[in-house]
Coordinates of C-alpha atoms in Angstrom, one line a residue:
X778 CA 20.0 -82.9 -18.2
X779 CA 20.5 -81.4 -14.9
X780 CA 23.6 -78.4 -14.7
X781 CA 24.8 -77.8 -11.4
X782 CA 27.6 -74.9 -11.2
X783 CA 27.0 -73.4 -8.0
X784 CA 26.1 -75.8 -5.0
X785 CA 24.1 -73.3 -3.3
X786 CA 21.9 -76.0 -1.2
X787 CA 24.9 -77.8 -0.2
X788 CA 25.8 -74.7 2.0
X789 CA 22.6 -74.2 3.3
X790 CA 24.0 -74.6 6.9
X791 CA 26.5 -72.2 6.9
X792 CA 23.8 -69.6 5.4
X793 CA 21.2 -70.9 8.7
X794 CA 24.4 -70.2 10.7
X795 CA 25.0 -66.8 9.5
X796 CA 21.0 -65.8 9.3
X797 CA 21.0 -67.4 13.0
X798 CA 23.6 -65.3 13.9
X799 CA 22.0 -62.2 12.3
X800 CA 19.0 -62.8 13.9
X801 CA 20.1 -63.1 17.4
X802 CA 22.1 -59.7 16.6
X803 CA 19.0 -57.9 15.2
X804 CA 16.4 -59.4 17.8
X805 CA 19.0 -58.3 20.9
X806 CA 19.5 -55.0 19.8
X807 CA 15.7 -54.3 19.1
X808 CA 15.4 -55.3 23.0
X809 CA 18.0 -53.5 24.0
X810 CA 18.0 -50.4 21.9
X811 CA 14.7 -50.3 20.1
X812 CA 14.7 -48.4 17.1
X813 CA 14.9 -44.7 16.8
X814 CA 11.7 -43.8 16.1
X815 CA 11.0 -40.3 14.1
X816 CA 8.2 -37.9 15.0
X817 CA 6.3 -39.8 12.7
X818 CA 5.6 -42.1 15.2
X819 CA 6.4 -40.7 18.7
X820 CA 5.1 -36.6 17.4
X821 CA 6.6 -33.8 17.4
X822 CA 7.0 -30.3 15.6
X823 CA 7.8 -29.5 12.2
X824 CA 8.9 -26.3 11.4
X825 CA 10.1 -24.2 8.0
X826 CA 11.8 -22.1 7.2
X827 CA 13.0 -19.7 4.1
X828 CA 16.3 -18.2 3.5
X829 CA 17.2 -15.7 0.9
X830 CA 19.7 -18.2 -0.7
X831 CA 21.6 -21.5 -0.3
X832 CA 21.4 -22.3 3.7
X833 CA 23.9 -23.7 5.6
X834 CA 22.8 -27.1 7.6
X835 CA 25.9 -27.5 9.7
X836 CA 25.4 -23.4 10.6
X837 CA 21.5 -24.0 11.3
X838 CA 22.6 -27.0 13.8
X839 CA 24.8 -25.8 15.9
X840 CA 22.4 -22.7 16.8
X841 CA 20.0 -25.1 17.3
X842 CA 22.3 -26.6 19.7
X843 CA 23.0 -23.7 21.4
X844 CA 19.6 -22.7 22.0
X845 CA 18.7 -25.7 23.7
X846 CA 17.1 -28.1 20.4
X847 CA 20.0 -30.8 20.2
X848 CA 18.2 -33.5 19.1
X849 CA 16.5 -31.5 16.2
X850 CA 16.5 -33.0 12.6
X851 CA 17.7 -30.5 10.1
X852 CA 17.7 -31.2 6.5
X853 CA 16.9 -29.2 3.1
X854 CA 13.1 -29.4 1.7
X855 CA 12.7 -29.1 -1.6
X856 CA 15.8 -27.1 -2.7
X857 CA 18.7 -25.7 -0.9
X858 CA 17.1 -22.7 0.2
X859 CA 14.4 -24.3 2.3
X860 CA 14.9 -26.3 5.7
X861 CA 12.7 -28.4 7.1
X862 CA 13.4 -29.0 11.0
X863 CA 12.2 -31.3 12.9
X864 CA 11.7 -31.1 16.8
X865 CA 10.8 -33.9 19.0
X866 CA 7.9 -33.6 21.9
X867 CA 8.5 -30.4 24.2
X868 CA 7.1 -30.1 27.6
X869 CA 5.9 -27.2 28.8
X870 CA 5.7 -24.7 25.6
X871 CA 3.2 -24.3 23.3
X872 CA 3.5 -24.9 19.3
X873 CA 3.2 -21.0 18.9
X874 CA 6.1 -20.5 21.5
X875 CA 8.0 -23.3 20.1
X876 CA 8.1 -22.3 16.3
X877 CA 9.4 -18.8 18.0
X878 CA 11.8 -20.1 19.4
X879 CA 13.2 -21.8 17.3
X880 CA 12.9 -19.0 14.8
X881 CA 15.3 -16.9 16.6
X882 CA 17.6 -19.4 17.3
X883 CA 18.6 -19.8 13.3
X884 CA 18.4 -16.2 13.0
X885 CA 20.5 -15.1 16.1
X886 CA 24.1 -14.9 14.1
X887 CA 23.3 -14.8 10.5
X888 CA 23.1 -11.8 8.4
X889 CA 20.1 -12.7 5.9
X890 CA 17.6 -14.2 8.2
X891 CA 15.2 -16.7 7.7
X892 CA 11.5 -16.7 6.9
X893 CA 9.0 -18.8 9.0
X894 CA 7.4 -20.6 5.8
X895 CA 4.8 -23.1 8.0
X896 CA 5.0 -25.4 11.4
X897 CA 3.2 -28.4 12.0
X898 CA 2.5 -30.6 15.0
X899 CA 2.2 -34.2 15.0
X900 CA 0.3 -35.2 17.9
X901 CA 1.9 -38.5 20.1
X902 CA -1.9 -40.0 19.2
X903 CA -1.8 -40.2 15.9
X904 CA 2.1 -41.5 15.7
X905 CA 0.8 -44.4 18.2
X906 CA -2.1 -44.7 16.0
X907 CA 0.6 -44.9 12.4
X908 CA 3.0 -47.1 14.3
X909 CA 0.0 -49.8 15.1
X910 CA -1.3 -49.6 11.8
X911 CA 2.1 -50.2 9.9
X912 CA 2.6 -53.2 12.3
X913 CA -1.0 -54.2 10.9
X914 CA 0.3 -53.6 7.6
X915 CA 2.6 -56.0 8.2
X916 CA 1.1 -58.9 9.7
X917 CA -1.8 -58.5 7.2
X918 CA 0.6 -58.6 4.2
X919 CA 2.7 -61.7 5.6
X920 CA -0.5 -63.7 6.3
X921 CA -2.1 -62.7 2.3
X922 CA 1.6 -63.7 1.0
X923 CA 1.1 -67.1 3.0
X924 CA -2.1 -67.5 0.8
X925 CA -1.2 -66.8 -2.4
X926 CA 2.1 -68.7 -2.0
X927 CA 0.0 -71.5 -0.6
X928 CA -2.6 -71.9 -3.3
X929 CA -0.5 -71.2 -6.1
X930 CA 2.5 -73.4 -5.2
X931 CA 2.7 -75.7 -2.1
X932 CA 2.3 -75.1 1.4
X933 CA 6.0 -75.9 2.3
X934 CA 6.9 -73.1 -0.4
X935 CA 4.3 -70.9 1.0
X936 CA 6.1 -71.1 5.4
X937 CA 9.2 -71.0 3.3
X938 CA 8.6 -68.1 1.9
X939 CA 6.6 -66.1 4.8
X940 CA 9.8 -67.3 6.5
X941 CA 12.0 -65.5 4.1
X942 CA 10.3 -62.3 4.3
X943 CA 10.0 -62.2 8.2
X944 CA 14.2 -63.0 8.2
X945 CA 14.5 -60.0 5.7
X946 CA 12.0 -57.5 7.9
X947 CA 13.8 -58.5 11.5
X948 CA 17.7 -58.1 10.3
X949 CA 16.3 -55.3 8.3
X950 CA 14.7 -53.5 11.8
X951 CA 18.9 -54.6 13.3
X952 CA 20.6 -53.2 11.1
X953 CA 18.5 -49.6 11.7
X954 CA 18.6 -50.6 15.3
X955 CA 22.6 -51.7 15.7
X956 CA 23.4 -47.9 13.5
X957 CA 21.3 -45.9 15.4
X958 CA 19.1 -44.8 11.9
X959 CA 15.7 -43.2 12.2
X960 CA 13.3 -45.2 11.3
X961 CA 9.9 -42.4 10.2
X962 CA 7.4 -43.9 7.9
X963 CA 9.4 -43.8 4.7
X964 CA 11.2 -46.3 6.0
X965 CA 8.2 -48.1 6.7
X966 CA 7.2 -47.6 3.3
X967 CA 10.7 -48.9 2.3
X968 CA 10.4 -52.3 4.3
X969 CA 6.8 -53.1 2.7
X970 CA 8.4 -52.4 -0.8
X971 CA 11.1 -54.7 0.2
X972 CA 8.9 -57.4 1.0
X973 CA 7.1 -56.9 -2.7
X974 CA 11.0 -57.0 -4.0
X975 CA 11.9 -59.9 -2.0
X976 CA 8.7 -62.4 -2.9
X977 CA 8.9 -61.6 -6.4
X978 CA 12.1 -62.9 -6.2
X979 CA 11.3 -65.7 -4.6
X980 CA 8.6 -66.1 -6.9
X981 CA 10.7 -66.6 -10.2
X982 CA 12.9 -69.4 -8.1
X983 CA 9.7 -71.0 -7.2
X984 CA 8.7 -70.7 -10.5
X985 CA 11.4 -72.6 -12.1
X986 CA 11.4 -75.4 -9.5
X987 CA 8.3 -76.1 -10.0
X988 CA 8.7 -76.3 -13.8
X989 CA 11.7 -78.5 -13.2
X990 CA 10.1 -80.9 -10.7
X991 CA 7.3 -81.9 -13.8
X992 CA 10.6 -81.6 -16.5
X993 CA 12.8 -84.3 -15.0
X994 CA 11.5 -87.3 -13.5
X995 CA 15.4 -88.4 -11.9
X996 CA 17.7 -86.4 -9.7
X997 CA 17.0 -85.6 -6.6
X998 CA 14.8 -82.7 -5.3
X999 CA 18.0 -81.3 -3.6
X1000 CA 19.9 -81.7 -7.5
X1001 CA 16.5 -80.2 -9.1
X1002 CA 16.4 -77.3 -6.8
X1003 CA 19.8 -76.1 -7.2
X1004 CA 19.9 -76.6 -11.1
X1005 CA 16.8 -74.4 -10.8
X1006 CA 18.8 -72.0 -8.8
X1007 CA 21.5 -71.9 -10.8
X1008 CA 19.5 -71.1 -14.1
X1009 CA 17.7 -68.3 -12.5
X1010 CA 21.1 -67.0 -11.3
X1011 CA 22.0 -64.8 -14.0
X1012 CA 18.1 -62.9 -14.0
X1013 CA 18.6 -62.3 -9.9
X1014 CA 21.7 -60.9 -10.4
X1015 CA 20.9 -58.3 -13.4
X1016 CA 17.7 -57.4 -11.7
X1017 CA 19.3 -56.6 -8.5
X1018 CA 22.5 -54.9 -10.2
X1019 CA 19.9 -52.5 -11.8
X1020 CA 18.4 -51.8 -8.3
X1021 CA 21.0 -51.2 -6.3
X1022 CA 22.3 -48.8 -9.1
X1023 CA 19.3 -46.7 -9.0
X1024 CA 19.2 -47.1 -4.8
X1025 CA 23.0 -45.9 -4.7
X1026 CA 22.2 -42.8 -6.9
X1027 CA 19.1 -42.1 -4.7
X1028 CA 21.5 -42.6 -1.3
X1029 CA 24.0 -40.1 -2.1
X1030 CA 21.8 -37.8 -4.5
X1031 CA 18.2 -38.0 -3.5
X1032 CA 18.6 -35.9 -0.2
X1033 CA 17.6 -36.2 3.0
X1034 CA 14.1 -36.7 3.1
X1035 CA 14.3 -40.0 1.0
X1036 CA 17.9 -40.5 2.3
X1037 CA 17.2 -43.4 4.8
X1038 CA 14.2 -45.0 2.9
X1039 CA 16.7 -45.6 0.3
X1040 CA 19.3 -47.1 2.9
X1041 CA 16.6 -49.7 4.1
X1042 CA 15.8 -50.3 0.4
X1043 CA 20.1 -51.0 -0.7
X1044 CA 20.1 -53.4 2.2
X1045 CA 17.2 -55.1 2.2
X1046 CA 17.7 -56.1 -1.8
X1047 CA 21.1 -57.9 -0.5
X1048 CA 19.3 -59.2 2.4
X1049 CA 15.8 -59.8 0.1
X1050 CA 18.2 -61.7 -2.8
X1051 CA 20.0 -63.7 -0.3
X1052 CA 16.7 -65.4 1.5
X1053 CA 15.3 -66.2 -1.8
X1054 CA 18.4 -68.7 -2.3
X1055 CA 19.7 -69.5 0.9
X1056 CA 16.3 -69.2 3.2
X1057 CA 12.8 -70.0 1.5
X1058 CA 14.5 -72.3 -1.2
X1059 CA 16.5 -74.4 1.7
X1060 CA 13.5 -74.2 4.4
X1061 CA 11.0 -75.8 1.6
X1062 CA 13.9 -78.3 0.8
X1063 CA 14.2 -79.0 5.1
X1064 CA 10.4 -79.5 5.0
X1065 CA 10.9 -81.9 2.2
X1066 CA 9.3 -80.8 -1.1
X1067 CA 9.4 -82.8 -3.9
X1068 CA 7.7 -84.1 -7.0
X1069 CA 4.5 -85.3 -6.1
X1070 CA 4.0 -82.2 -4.5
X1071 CA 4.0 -80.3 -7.7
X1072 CA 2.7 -82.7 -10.0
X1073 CA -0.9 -81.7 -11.9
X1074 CA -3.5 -83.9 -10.3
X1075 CA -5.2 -86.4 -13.5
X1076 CA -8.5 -86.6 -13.3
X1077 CA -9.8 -89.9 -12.7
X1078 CA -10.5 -91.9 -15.8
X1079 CA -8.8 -89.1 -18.1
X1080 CA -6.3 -91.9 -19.3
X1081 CA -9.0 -94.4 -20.6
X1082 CA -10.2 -94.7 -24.3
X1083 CA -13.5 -94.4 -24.5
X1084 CA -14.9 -96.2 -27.3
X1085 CA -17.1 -94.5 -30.3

């Protein structure tokens, strides 16, 4: 018997509204803004440095400022003693000059100065050269998930799920773009996780449609889809409760070097848990999935008796 609590299908136009509508925000402010890109990808300098104890990030700032580096990235490495700052592309000076510079700059009003503990320089090559193959990454992992999905399910689960994980990826990429976030290879790392997250979510609904599809015979595949929804409700739900708890703590504990690969994670499993209900689930409905798509094929002649 088929139990129905939530009608989550029956709204599945006012979720294509609102993933419209998020989609057209995200897409526009890619155009328009484009993301803020970290020296991961465009190069840059890193430099740090030491102090004798606990250093102060807002002090270290603002003498950057002063000296001229106002759109350097300061954050503590490691413990709260060591800072790791980060320096975009600088015309004109060389890394040696640079890491001087900058040098003097935290060390111009403080009484316990710092120590120059190592600088590195990313070259604009090689970021050109991460950003293309993390957009290879990406492409490549949509296109294997299209196979799997594909051969283990049905091709109309398979676009609907590719479809999912593209939706969370894009309003993902907004909501970095519409905040102003910088988006450095964590992050990057955070967005192929979430893609992980999201299909194995995905997976367990497809799962259970599947298994309902060869379990009842009446109903309609819109009734069997949402029953199956609703029974793997309860599962999403926990799982993601148990995330986001473990994301939150990373957010406002883990520090600064993990602090926005752990913002793109938090979002994307709201974004990841809504697609797998309202996105691949109602796009494989759309396409019209239904029984005989699921049903094990019988061999020909498997039914007869054959005589001894």
């Amino acid at each position: 018997m088929l139990k129905q609590n939530i009608d989550f299908l029956g709204r599945r136009k006012i979720a294509l509204i609102v993933s419209c509508i998020l989609l057209v925000v995200s897409i526009a402010s890619l155009a328009v803004r484009g993301l803020q890109l970290g020296i991961d990808f465009t190069g840059g300098t890193l430099v740090e440095v030491g102090y004798p104890q606990s250093a102060d990030l807002a002090a270290v700032r603002g003498a950057l400022n002063e000296a001229g580096f106002g759109d350097a990235t300061v954050q503590h490495y490691g413990t709260t003693k060591d800072v790791l700052i980060r320096l975009k592309p600088q015309e004109g000076i060389s890394n040696e000059e640079l890491s001087v510079k900058v040098l003097e700059a935290v060390n111009k009003n403080t009484a316990e100065p710092a120590q120059l503990r190592r600088v590195e320089f990313v070259g604009p090559q090689v970021g050109d050269e991460l950003a293309q193959d993390g957009g290879l990454a990406l492409l490549f992992s949509m296109i294997g998930i299209l196979i799997y999905v594909a051969w283990r399910f049905e091709y109309k689960f398979a676009l609907g799920s590719v479809a999912a994980l593209v939706h969370d990826v894009i309003i993902t990429l907004g909501f970095f773009s519409v905040l102003g976030l910088e988006f450095d290879s964590t992050v990057l790392a955070a967005i192929l996780a979430l893609i992980g997250y999201s299909l194995n979510d995905t997976i367990v609904v497809f799962d259970r449609i599947r298994e309902n599809f060869r379990k009842f015979r009446k109903g309609t595949p819109e009734e069997i889809m949402n029953a199956s929804l609703n029974e793997t409700l309860s599962r999403t739900i926990l799982t993601s409760f148990t995330v986001v708890l473990v994301l939150l703590a990373l957010v406002f504990l883990g520090g600064a070097i993990i602090h926005n690969f752990s913002i793109a994670l938090l979002f994307g499993v709201f974004v990841g848990t809504y697609s797998s209900v309202f996105v691949a689930s109602a796009l494989a409905l759309t396409w019209g999935v239904n029984a005989e798509d699921l049903m094990i094929p019988v061999k020909e002649g498997a039914d007869i008796d054959h005589l001894p």
